[in-house]
Short mmCIF file of C-alpha atoms in Angstrom, two decimals:
data_model
loop_
_atom_site.label_atom_id
_atom_site.label_comp_id
_atom_site.label_asym_id
_atom_site.label_seq_id
_atom_site.Cartn_x
_atom_site.Cartn_y
_atom_site.Cartn_z
CA MET A 201 184.21 93.75 129.38
CA GLY A 202 181.87 94.98 132.01
CA ALA A 203 181.12 98.20 130.11
CA SER A 204 180.46 96.40 126.86
CA SER A 205 178.25 93.90 128.62
CA SER A 206 176.13 96.65 130.17
CA THR A 207 175.86 98.41 126.81
CA ALA A 208 174.83 95.26 125.00
CA ASN A 209 172.32 94.32 127.67
CA PRO A 210 170.60 97.46 128.93
CA SER A 211 168.42 97.32 131.99
CA PRO A 212 164.68 96.71 131.54
CA GLU A 213 163.99 100.30 132.62
CA ALA A 214 166.36 101.74 129.99
CA HIS A 215 164.93 99.44 127.35
CA GLU A 216 161.37 100.54 128.14
CA GLN A 217 162.38 104.19 128.11
CA ARG A 218 163.95 103.77 124.68
CA GLU A 219 160.84 102.05 123.35
CA GLN A 220 158.50 104.68 124.77
CA GLU A 221 160.64 107.54 123.42
CA THR A 222 160.77 105.96 119.97
CA LEU A 223 157.00 105.49 119.94
CA ALA A 224 156.32 109.02 121.19
CA SER A 225 158.73 110.68 118.75
CA ALA A 226 156.67 109.31 115.86
CA THR A 227 153.81 111.54 117.02
CA LEU A 228 155.41 114.61 118.63
CA ALA A 229 158.97 115.89 118.92
CA LEU A 230 160.75 114.66 122.04
CA PRO A 231 162.11 118.14 123.00
CA LEU A 232 158.56 119.46 123.03
CA LEU A 233 157.38 116.53 125.12
CA ARG A 234 160.29 116.99 127.52
CA ALA A 235 159.39 120.68 127.90
CA ALA A 236 155.74 119.80 128.55
CA PHE A 237 156.78 117.20 131.13
CA THR A 238 159.05 119.70 132.87
CA ARG A 239 156.26 122.27 133.03
CA THR A 240 153.71 119.83 134.45
CA SER A 241 156.09 118.18 136.95
CA SER A 242 157.56 121.33 138.51
CA ALA A 243 156.04 122.57 141.74
CA ASP A 244 155.48 126.17 140.59
CA ALA A 245 153.74 125.30 137.32
CA ASP A 246 150.43 123.89 136.21
CA THR A 247 149.63 120.31 137.02
CA LEU A 248 148.91 117.78 134.29
CA PRO A 249 145.09 118.08 134.65
CA ASP A 250 145.39 121.87 134.31
CA ALA A 251 147.62 121.54 131.27
CA LEU A 252 145.16 119.17 129.59
CA ALA A 253 142.11 121.30 130.40
CA PRO A 254 140.37 123.18 127.56
CA PRO A 255 140.92 126.95 127.29
CA ARG A 256 139.28 128.73 130.18
CA GLY A 257 137.02 131.73 129.91
CA ALA A 258 135.06 130.58 126.84
CA SER A 259 131.31 131.07 126.73
CA PHE A 260 129.64 128.49 124.52
CA LEU A 261 126.56 129.87 122.78
CA ARG A 262 123.50 128.07 121.59
CA PRO A 263 123.52 127.08 117.92
CA PRO A 264 120.86 129.00 115.94
CA GLY A 265 117.70 126.99 115.49
CA SER A 266 118.84 124.15 117.74
CA PRO A 267 118.44 123.32 121.43
CA PRO A 268 121.02 124.67 123.88
CA PRO A 269 123.65 122.41 125.41
CA PRO A 270 122.65 120.64 128.62
CA PRO A 271 122.93 122.60 131.89
CA HIS A 272 125.86 120.49 133.04
CA PHE A 273 127.85 120.99 129.84
CA HIS A 274 130.26 123.58 131.28
CA ASP A 275 130.84 121.34 134.31
CA LEU A 276 131.53 118.48 131.92
CA LEU A 277 134.17 120.56 130.15
CA ALA A 278 135.66 121.49 133.51
CA GLY A 279 136.21 117.80 134.20
CA LEU A 280 137.77 117.17 130.79
CA GLY A 281 141.33 117.95 131.92
CA PRO A 282 141.33 115.53 134.89
CA ALA A 283 139.57 112.91 132.74
CA VAL A 284 142.30 113.02 130.08
CA ALA A 285 145.02 113.16 132.74
CA SER A 286 143.65 109.96 134.27
CA LEU A 287 144.71 108.14 131.08
CA PHE A 288 148.32 108.98 131.97
CA SER A 289 148.03 106.83 135.09
CA ALA A 290 147.47 103.46 133.44
CA GLY A 291 147.07 100.60 135.83
CA GLY A 292 146.72 102.98 138.77
CA THR A 293 150.32 104.26 138.55
CA ALA A 294 150.41 108.04 138.68
CA VAL A 295 152.98 110.17 136.88
CA LEU A 296 155.83 110.80 139.34
CA GLU A 297 157.71 114.03 139.79
CA GLY A 298 161.23 114.50 138.48
CA ASP A 299 163.03 112.18 136.08
CA ALA A 300 161.35 109.17 137.66
CA GLY A 301 158.08 110.26 136.11
CA TRP A 302 159.39 110.64 132.54
CA VAL A 303 158.65 107.06 131.48
CA PRO A 304 155.13 107.01 133.01
CA PHE A 305 154.50 110.36 131.30
CA LEU A 306 155.57 108.90 127.95
CA ARG A 307 153.52 105.81 128.61
CA GLY A 308 150.42 107.91 129.17
CA PHE A 309 151.12 110.06 126.12
CA ASN A 310 151.50 107.00 123.92
CA ARG A 311 148.30 105.58 125.32
CA CYS A 312 146.46 108.68 124.09
CA CYS A 313 148.34 109.51 120.90
CA ALA A 314 150.07 106.42 119.53
CA ARG A 315 148.59 104.77 116.48
CA VAL A 316 146.03 102.19 117.50
CA SER A 317 142.89 100.76 115.95
CA ALA A 318 139.95 103.09 115.41
CA SER A 319 137.79 101.11 117.83
CA ARG A 320 140.48 101.46 120.50
CA SER A 321 140.63 105.24 120.00
CA LEU A 322 136.86 105.54 120.30
CA ALA A 323 136.86 103.41 123.46
CA LEU A 324 139.40 105.78 125.06
CA LEU A 325 137.33 108.78 124.01
CA LEU A 326 134.21 107.27 125.55
CA ARG A 327 136.20 106.60 128.71
CA VAL A 328 137.16 110.30 128.85
CA TYR A 329 133.52 111.29 128.36
CA ALA A 330 132.35 108.95 131.12
CA ALA A 331 134.99 110.28 133.55
CA ALA A 332 134.08 113.90 132.74
CA CYS A 333 130.38 113.16 133.27
CA ALA A 334 131.14 111.52 136.60
CA ALA A 335 133.09 114.59 137.74
CA ALA A 336 130.23 116.87 136.67
CA GLY A 337 127.53 114.69 138.23
CA ALA A 338 125.89 114.33 134.83
CA PRO A 339 123.98 111.28 133.63
CA CYS A 340 126.00 108.90 131.50
CA GLY A 341 125.01 105.56 130.07
CA VAL A 342 128.56 104.47 129.24
CA GLN A 343 129.84 101.62 131.38
CA PHE A 344 133.03 99.55 131.36
CA GLN A 345 133.44 95.89 132.01
CA PRO A 346 136.93 94.93 133.22
CA GLY A 347 138.94 92.51 131.14
CA ASP A 348 139.82 88.98 132.06
CA GLU A 349 143.01 90.13 133.78
CA GLY A 350 141.30 92.96 135.60
CA GLY A 351 143.07 95.74 133.68
CA ASP A 352 141.18 98.62 132.19
CA GLU A 353 143.23 98.29 128.98
CA GLU A 354 141.13 95.30 127.97
CA GLY A 355 137.87 96.64 129.36
CA LYS A 356 134.76 96.39 127.20
CA VAL A 357 132.58 99.44 126.66
CA VAL A 358 128.89 98.76 127.20
CA GLY A 359 125.78 100.71 128.05
CA GLU A 360 123.29 102.89 126.24
CA LEU A 361 123.42 106.55 125.25
CA ALA A 362 120.33 108.77 125.22
CA PRO A 363 119.98 111.39 122.45
CA GLU A 364 120.97 114.19 124.85
CA GLU A 365 124.09 112.25 125.85
CA ILE A 366 125.06 111.72 122.20
CA ALA A 367 124.73 115.45 121.59
CA ALA A 368 126.83 116.27 124.67
CA PHE A 369 129.49 113.76 123.58
CA LEU A 370 129.64 115.27 120.07
CA TRP A 371 129.86 118.81 121.45
CA MET A 372 132.67 117.72 123.76
CA CYS A 373 134.56 116.30 120.77
CA TRP A 374 134.06 119.55 118.86
CA VAL A 375 135.35 121.60 121.80
CA MET A 376 138.43 119.39 121.82
CA ALA A 377 138.91 120.18 118.10
CA TRP A 378 138.23 123.90 118.71
CA SER A 379 140.89 123.97 121.41
CA GLY A 380 143.52 123.47 118.74
CA SER A 381 142.90 127.01 117.41
CA ALA A 382 142.13 128.68 120.73
CA PRO A 383 144.42 130.18 123.40
CA ARG A 384 145.23 128.14 126.45
CA ASP A 385 143.50 130.73 128.63
CA SER A 386 140.80 132.49 126.66
CA GLY A 387 139.45 134.80 129.25
CA ASP A 388 141.09 134.61 132.65
CA GLY A 389 144.09 136.80 131.97
CA GLY A 390 143.03 139.72 134.11
CA ASP A 391 141.10 142.87 133.39
CA LYS A 392 142.33 143.07 129.80
CA SER A 393 140.80 139.74 128.85
CA GLU A 394 137.14 139.21 128.17
CA PRO A 395 135.26 135.93 127.84
CA VAL A 396 135.42 134.55 124.32
CA ALA A 397 132.04 133.77 122.76
CA VAL A 398 132.12 130.42 120.99
CA LEU A 399 129.27 129.21 118.82
CA LEU A 400 128.67 125.49 119.13
CA PRO A 401 127.76 123.74 115.87
CA ASP A 402 124.35 122.22 115.37
CA VAL A 403 124.74 118.43 115.75
CA THR A 404 121.08 117.47 115.33
CA HIS A 405 121.72 115.92 111.91
CA LEU A 406 124.55 113.82 113.35
CA VAL A 407 122.49 112.63 116.32
CA LEU A 408 119.65 111.72 113.95
CA SER A 409 122.06 109.84 111.73
CA ALA A 410 123.24 107.74 114.69
CA LEU A 411 119.68 107.07 115.86
CA VAL A 412 118.43 106.11 112.40
CA SER A 413 121.46 103.87 111.86
CA ALA A 414 120.62 102.03 115.10
CA GLY A 415 116.90 101.90 114.36
CA ALA A 416 115.98 104.09 117.33
CA VAL A 417 114.26 106.62 115.03
CA ALA A 418 112.41 105.61 111.89
CA ASP A 419 113.77 107.14 108.73
CA ASP A 420 111.59 109.23 106.41
CA ASP A 421 108.67 110.82 108.28
CA GLY A 422 110.10 109.97 111.69
CA ILE A 423 112.84 112.58 111.40
CA TRP A 424 110.67 115.61 110.58
CA GLY A 425 110.25 117.84 113.59
CA TRP A 426 112.49 115.66 115.74
CA GLU A 427 114.30 117.43 118.58
CA ILE A 428 117.17 116.34 120.77
CA SER A 429 115.45 117.60 123.90
CA GLY A 430 112.41 115.46 123.09
CA GLY A 431 114.18 112.39 124.41
CA GLY A 432 113.27 109.03 122.98
CA LYS A 433 114.91 105.66 122.62
CA GLY A 434 118.64 105.49 123.19
CA VAL A 435 121.40 103.75 121.29
CA LYS A 436 123.61 100.96 122.55
CA VAL A 437 127.26 101.90 122.82
CA GLN A 438 128.26 99.15 120.39
CA GLU A 439 125.82 100.47 117.78
CA PHE A 440 126.98 104.03 118.38
CA THR A 441 130.61 102.96 117.92
CA SER A 442 129.71 101.19 114.68
CA TRP A 443 128.03 104.36 113.43
CA MET A 444 131.11 106.44 114.25
CA LEU A 445 133.38 104.01 112.43
CA SER A 446 131.22 104.07 109.29
CA THR A 447 129.97 107.68 109.19
CA ALA A 448 132.13 109.88 111.45
CA SER A 449 135.46 108.09 111.68
CA GLY A 450 137.30 111.37 112.26
CA ILE A 451 136.00 111.46 115.84
CA GLY A 452 138.57 108.81 116.71
CA ASN A 453 141.38 111.35 116.16
CA CYS A 454 139.95 113.91 118.61
CA LEU A 455 141.80 112.68 121.69
CA SER A 456 145.21 112.44 120.03
CA ARG A 457 144.92 115.86 118.39
CA TYR A 458 143.65 117.38 121.62
CA VAL A 459 146.53 116.13 123.76
CA GLN A 460 149.11 117.20 121.20
CA GLY A 461 147.48 120.62 120.84
CA ARG A 462 147.39 121.19 124.59
CA PHE A 463 151.07 120.32 124.97
CA ARG A 464 152.01 122.60 122.07
CA SER A 465 150.01 125.40 123.65
CA LEU A 466 151.65 124.75 127.02
CA VAL A 467 155.19 125.27 125.77
CA ALA A 468 154.44 127.90 123.10
CA ASP A 469 155.62 131.48 123.35
CA PRO A 470 152.73 133.47 124.94
CA THR A 471 153.24 136.47 122.61
CA GLU A 472 153.13 134.32 119.49
CA GLN A 473 150.15 132.45 120.87
CA GLU A 474 148.20 135.61 121.55
CA SER A 475 148.90 137.03 118.09
CA SER A 476 147.92 133.83 116.30
CA VAL A 477 144.75 133.37 118.31
CA SER A 478 143.61 136.97 118.19
CA THR A 479 143.28 136.63 114.42
CA VAL A 480 140.96 133.69 114.88
CA ASP A 481 138.84 135.55 117.40
CA MET A 482 138.55 138.63 115.19
CA ALA A 483 137.37 136.47 112.29
CA PHE A 484 134.74 134.82 114.46
CA ASP A 485 131.16 135.19 113.27
CA THR A 486 128.20 134.10 115.36
CA SER A 487 125.83 133.60 112.43
CA ASP A 488 125.14 130.69 110.09
CA VAL A 489 123.73 132.40 107.01
CA PHE A 490 124.92 129.92 104.39
CA LEU A 491 123.84 126.41 103.55
CA LEU A 492 127.32 125.36 104.64
CA THR A 493 126.79 125.81 108.37
CA ARG A 494 129.40 125.03 111.01
CA GLY A 495 127.61 121.83 111.93
CA ARG A 496 127.52 120.58 108.34
CA ALA A 497 131.15 121.55 107.79
CA TRP A 498 132.19 119.60 110.89
CA ALA A 499 130.13 116.57 109.86
CA ILE A 500 131.81 116.53 106.44
CA SER A 501 135.25 116.89 108.04
CA LEU A 502 134.58 113.84 110.23
CA SER A 503 133.67 111.70 107.24
CA LEU A 504 136.63 112.60 105.01
CA ARG A 505 140.09 111.08 105.19
CA ASN A 506 141.99 113.48 102.94
CA LYS A 507 143.42 116.98 103.15
CA LEU A 508 139.97 118.57 102.69
CA SER A 509 139.08 117.38 106.19
CA GLU A 510 141.25 120.16 107.68
CA LYS A 511 139.53 122.73 105.46
CA PHE A 512 136.08 121.77 106.73
CA LEU A 513 137.31 121.48 110.33
CA SER A 514 138.56 125.05 110.16
CA ALA A 515 135.21 126.12 108.68
CA SER A 516 133.39 124.54 111.64
CA VAL A 517 135.48 126.65 114.03
CA ILE A 518 135.72 130.08 112.38
CA GLY A 519 133.38 129.73 109.41
CA MET A 520 134.13 129.54 105.70
CA ASP A 521 136.04 132.31 103.96
CA THR A 522 133.50 134.20 101.84
CA GLU A 523 136.12 134.55 99.12
CA ASP A 524 135.72 130.80 98.58
CA LEU A 525 132.03 131.25 97.71
CA LEU A 526 132.00 130.83 93.92
CA TYR A 527 128.24 130.92 93.40
CA ARG A 528 125.09 131.53 95.39
CA SER A 529 121.77 131.54 93.57
CA SER A 530 120.13 134.12 95.85
CA VAL A 531 122.98 136.55 95.15
CA HIS A 532 124.16 135.77 91.62
CA GLY A 533 120.84 134.64 90.18
CA LYS A 534 119.41 131.25 89.31
CA GLY A 535 120.29 129.37 86.19
CA LEU A 536 123.02 127.34 84.58
CA SER A 537 124.57 130.35 82.82
CA ARG A 538 124.91 132.28 86.10
CA PHE A 539 126.31 129.19 87.74
CA TRP A 540 128.81 128.72 84.94
CA SER A 541 130.10 132.28 85.19
CA GLY A 542 131.07 131.56 88.81
CA VAL A 543 132.70 128.13 88.42
CA GLU A 544 134.24 128.34 84.95
CA GLY A 545 137.99 128.07 85.07
CA TYR A 546 138.13 126.84 88.67
CA LYS A 547 140.33 123.75 88.52
CA GLY A 548 140.06 122.44 92.05
CA PRO A 549 137.74 120.61 94.46
CA MET A 550 134.30 122.14 95.02
CA LEU A 551 131.33 121.57 97.29
CA ILE A 552 127.86 122.05 95.79
CA LEU A 553 125.00 122.36 98.28
CA LEU A 554 121.36 122.37 97.20
CA SER A 555 118.32 123.17 99.33
CA ALA A 556 114.85 122.11 98.13
CA PHE A 557 111.46 120.80 99.25
CA SER A 558 109.76 117.82 97.68
CA LYS A 559 106.15 119.00 97.49
CA GLY A 560 104.92 122.22 95.98
CA GLY A 561 103.11 124.79 98.04
CA VAL A 562 104.05 127.32 100.65
CA GLU A 563 102.85 125.19 103.54
CA ASN A 564 105.70 122.75 103.06
CA VAL A 565 108.21 125.56 103.35
CA ASP A 566 106.53 126.94 106.46
CA SER A 567 106.54 123.51 108.06
CA ASP A 568 110.32 123.45 107.50
CA ARG A 569 110.23 120.28 105.47
CA ARG A 570 113.24 121.34 103.52
CA TRP A 571 116.16 119.09 102.82
CA VAL A 572 119.74 119.81 101.83
CA ILE A 573 121.96 117.56 99.74
CA GLY A 574 125.52 118.12 98.61
CA VAL A 575 128.11 116.96 96.10
CA LEU A 576 131.86 117.10 96.69
CA THR A 577 133.82 117.08 93.44
CA GLU A 578 137.57 116.64 93.14
CA GLU A 579 138.02 118.69 89.97
CA GLY A 580 136.54 121.56 87.97
CA PHE A 581 133.46 121.60 85.74
CA GLU A 582 133.56 121.12 81.99
CA SER A 583 130.81 121.61 79.42
CA LYS A 584 130.31 118.11 78.03
CA ASP A 585 127.40 115.99 76.85
CA THR A 586 128.81 112.96 78.67
CA PHE A 587 129.71 112.10 82.26
CA TYR A 588 133.25 112.66 83.45
CA GLY A 589 135.31 112.89 86.65
CA SER A 590 137.71 110.81 88.69
CA SER A 591 136.26 110.99 92.22
CA GLY A 592 133.51 112.56 94.29
CA PHE A 593 131.07 112.18 97.19
CA LEU A 594 127.34 112.56 97.57
CA CYS A 595 126.09 113.94 100.86
CA ALA A 596 122.77 114.15 102.66
CA ALA A 597 123.24 117.25 104.87
CA HIS A 598 119.77 117.99 106.32
CA PRO A 599 117.72 116.88 108.17
CA ILE A 600 119.95 113.82 108.48
CA PHE A 601 123.62 113.38 107.63
CA ARG A 602 124.99 110.70 105.33
CA MET A 603 128.16 110.62 103.24
CA LEU A 604 128.17 108.38 100.16
CA PRO A 605 131.70 107.79 98.79
CA PRO A 606 132.48 106.31 95.37
CA SER A 607 131.59 102.68 94.82
CA GLY A 608 134.45 102.04 92.41
CA LYS A 609 132.20 100.39 89.79
CA GLU A 610 131.68 103.34 87.40
CA LYS A 611 133.03 106.86 86.92
CA ASN A 612 129.90 108.84 86.05
CA PHE A 613 130.67 111.45 88.68
CA VAL A 614 129.68 114.74 87.04
CA TYR A 615 127.59 115.79 84.04
CA SER A 616 127.48 119.50 83.14
CA HIS A 617 126.06 120.31 79.71
CA LEU A 618 125.32 123.81 78.42
CA HIS A 619 123.59 124.86 75.23
CA PRO A 620 126.21 124.88 72.44
CA GLN A 621 127.14 128.32 71.13
CA ILE A 622 126.48 127.18 67.57
CA ARG A 623 123.07 125.55 67.37
CA VAL A 624 122.88 122.51 65.14
CA TYR A 625 120.14 120.00 64.58
CA GLU A 626 120.29 117.00 66.92
CA ALA A 627 117.99 114.04 66.48
CA ASN A 628 118.44 113.06 70.15
CA PRO A 629 119.54 116.16 72.04
CA LYS A 630 121.32 115.61 75.34
CA PRO A 631 119.70 117.12 78.45
CA VAL A 632 120.97 120.55 79.49
CA GLY A 633 121.76 120.89 83.18
CA LEU A 634 123.85 119.44 86.01
CA ALA A 635 123.81 115.79 87.02
CA PHE A 636 125.67 113.50 89.39
CA GLY A 637 125.70 109.70 89.20
CA GLY A 638 123.61 107.39 87.07
CA THR A 639 123.57 107.59 83.28
CA VAL A 640 122.51 110.20 80.73
CA GLY A 641 118.71 110.35 80.86
CA ASN A 642 118.59 108.39 84.10
CA GLU A 643 120.69 110.47 86.50
CA ARG A 644 120.76 110.03 90.26
CA ILE A 645 120.65 113.81 90.80
CA PHE A 646 119.62 116.12 87.95
CA LEU A 647 119.35 119.91 88.26
CA ASP A 648 117.60 121.57 85.32
CA GLU A 649 118.88 124.51 83.29
CA ASP A 650 116.86 127.11 85.18
CA PHE A 651 117.81 125.78 88.64
CA SER A 652 114.13 125.65 89.49
CA LYS A 653 113.66 121.88 89.65
CA VAL A 654 115.79 118.98 90.84
CA VAL A 655 115.06 115.29 90.34
CA VAL A 656 116.52 112.72 92.76
CA CYS A 657 116.35 109.06 91.74
CA HIS A 658 116.78 105.87 93.74
CA HIS A 659 120.32 104.61 94.16
CA ALA A 660 119.50 101.56 92.04
CA VAL A 661 120.07 103.66 88.89
CA ASP A 662 123.58 104.60 90.00
CA LYS A 663 126.75 102.50 90.13
CA THR A 664 129.15 105.38 90.69
CA TYR A 665 128.28 106.35 94.26
CA GLN A 666 127.47 104.02 97.13
CA HIS A 667 123.91 103.11 97.98
CA GLY A 668 121.86 105.12 100.46
CA SER A 669 118.93 107.53 100.49
CA LEU A 670 119.70 111.22 100.10
CA ILE A 671 116.32 112.67 101.09
CA PRO A 672 113.44 111.60 103.34
CA ASN A 673 110.58 109.68 101.74
CA GLN A 674 112.67 108.98 98.67
CA GLY A 675 111.29 105.57 97.81
CA TYR A 676 111.94 103.83 94.51
CA LEU A 677 110.33 106.42 92.24
CA PRO A 678 112.09 109.64 91.15
CA VAL A 679 111.40 112.58 93.46
CA GLU A 680 110.87 115.97 91.81
CA ALA A 681 111.52 118.95 94.08
CA SER A 682 111.52 122.74 93.89
CA VAL A 683 114.93 124.33 94.37
CA LEU A 684 115.29 126.99 97.06
CA GLU A 685 119.01 127.73 97.08
CA VAL A 686 122.23 126.55 95.44
CA GLU A 687 125.73 127.23 96.79
CA VAL A 688 129.15 126.36 95.38
CA TRP A 689 132.28 126.61 97.54
CA GLY A 690 135.77 126.42 96.11
CA LEU A 691 138.13 124.34 98.23
CA GLY A 692 141.34 124.71 96.27
CA GLY A 693 142.72 127.66 98.21
CA GLU A 694 144.20 130.96 97.14
CA ALA A 695 146.38 129.50 94.38
CA THR A 696 143.38 127.99 92.61
CA ARG A 697 141.48 131.28 92.91
CA ARG A 698 144.37 133.12 91.27
CA GLN A 699 144.42 130.64 88.41
CA GLN A 700 140.70 131.17 87.90
CA ASP A 701 141.19 134.95 87.84
CA VAL A 702 143.87 134.57 85.15
CA TYR A 703 141.54 132.34 83.14
CA LYS A 704 138.64 134.80 83.37
CA LYS A 705 140.84 137.74 82.33
CA ARG A 706 142.07 135.79 79.31
CA GLU A 707 138.52 134.84 78.34
CA ASN A 708 137.41 138.47 78.65
CA ILE A 709 140.21 139.55 76.31
CA PHE A 710 139.17 136.94 73.74
CA SER A 711 135.54 138.02 74.02
CA GLU A 712 136.46 141.65 73.40
CA GLN A 713 138.54 140.68 70.39
CA ARG A 714 135.65 138.70 68.91
CA ARG A 715 133.33 141.67 69.31
CA LYS A 716 135.60 144.09 67.47
CA VAL A 717 135.25 144.41 63.67
CA ASP A 718 138.35 145.41 61.73
CA LEU A 719 137.05 147.56 58.80
CA LYS A 720 140.41 147.34 57.05
CA THR A 721 139.76 143.72 56.23
CA PHE A 722 136.80 144.77 54.10
CA GLY A 723 137.24 146.35 50.63
CA ASN A 724 135.10 149.10 49.16
CA TRP A 725 131.64 148.53 47.78
CA GLU A 726 132.84 148.16 44.20
CA ASP A 727 134.98 145.14 45.09
CA SER A 728 132.58 143.52 47.51
CA PRO A 729 130.87 140.19 46.77
CA GLU A 730 127.53 141.81 47.54
CA LYS A 731 128.02 144.33 44.70
CA MET A 732 128.83 141.54 42.26
CA MET A 733 125.74 139.58 43.23
CA MET A 734 123.54 142.65 42.84
CA ASP A 735 124.92 143.30 39.32
CA MET A 736 124.38 139.70 38.27
CA MET A 737 120.78 139.81 39.41
CA ALA A 738 120.20 143.07 37.54
CA ASP A 739 121.66 141.78 34.20
CA PRO A 740 122.46 138.08 34.30
CA ASN A 741 123.36 138.00 30.57
CA ARG A 742 126.09 140.60 30.89
CA VAL A 743 129.46 139.13 30.10
CA ARG A 744 132.01 139.67 32.82
CA ARG A 745 135.69 139.07 32.66
CA GLU A 746 137.70 138.44 35.71
CA ASP A 747 140.45 140.91 36.27
CA ARG A 748 143.75 139.24 36.62
#
């Protein structure tokens, strides 16, 4: 009776342990968590702040064409481990050593990694940033008001973030994402190890997006020539959180992914870890030569909520695989026919990026008043004289970032019309070119056949994609711009590339067969229709009898 009673009514401690283990196992395997707890609680191993610190020995380089990170940035990263570890001591209770600390350890892990609301995740991330700034002695406008019961769990995040602080916060979040593909110790392994050079992404377009959303920077002309280091009006934390929820919701997953990645790295086999990471380091490139830069790839990954987010996140860390580049106008030539030879037969998602400037003349190019817009399609291109497609996104990539998902009202996602091979008379010929959104003849984005001109219309003409301006100074009238560069990236992976190769080989075989002329199918001159016509013209009155 006593045994059954104790089994039916477990102690509060055992009940809490079971609840915490169940909650934690939904995120990470319990054996892995137990191994990480053992490593961090033993006296001869790393402490929890060391285990949660980013990889050491990395040298973060300045993004090309953008200001360098603040002088205190490396100190801020040095305080990241203790700042995250402080979340494991909720309510002032530290993680204890031995088995007594297992439940507090799980409680802290669930606080960081369990599924909670997006606003709650962002509040925790801002708390980590504020603690890291305090440890580094860096300025930070984030403040916390305690809740009614005095616990930090219900604390309200207040304050104001300057542009430089927003950039530092975004770079910290990217480093947390980069840590998932980096070794635990990148450069402090002795004489054989060298510091790893890491190129930070340019986040100017994201900072501008947050400032414009909050009204701190005027859209249109106010964004040209704007620099992070120039200072300016800050953004309230509530407005910054609202911007993250609407434009860069993926930031909320940074803390959970970071903690899980650090624990996996802690208990991983060092030999396997070194081999997997060395491949990443060897593939590292410190240049951004494409329109799809690391900063733009990361911004797109933060705005997506599908499997393509991982693809763009990887591109922001190690760059895009050049084998995924289906078309680039500066390499393959401008024009719809050149474009079609690169994308035909590719049945997978694609990203089209287009760089242009709105006013003619060289001075506009020299003043760097270029803008970049993009289109993310979910399927391949087809030559049709009508719109088609099932899903897609429009994107303003430079100088400001915006992602415009489908509105759900119409499905005029893509229009790609080539000249027909057999020319016939058309009273109302359909326009030849590429278009996205709107209707035929009144497209939201229309790229002409020669890829020399693009026309961007106001969002009022389009019911397929959500409202929002794509370029500065857009206004209500159509904007005609000169095209500088066009890129198309295939996002379907190796399997989709193989399918496209099979399609192209089959089309080449058919083309060769159509070119060949089989002389055996033709008779001699005496039996040819041409000979008969010539004889009839020479003597039309001659009586001819058909041979039967």
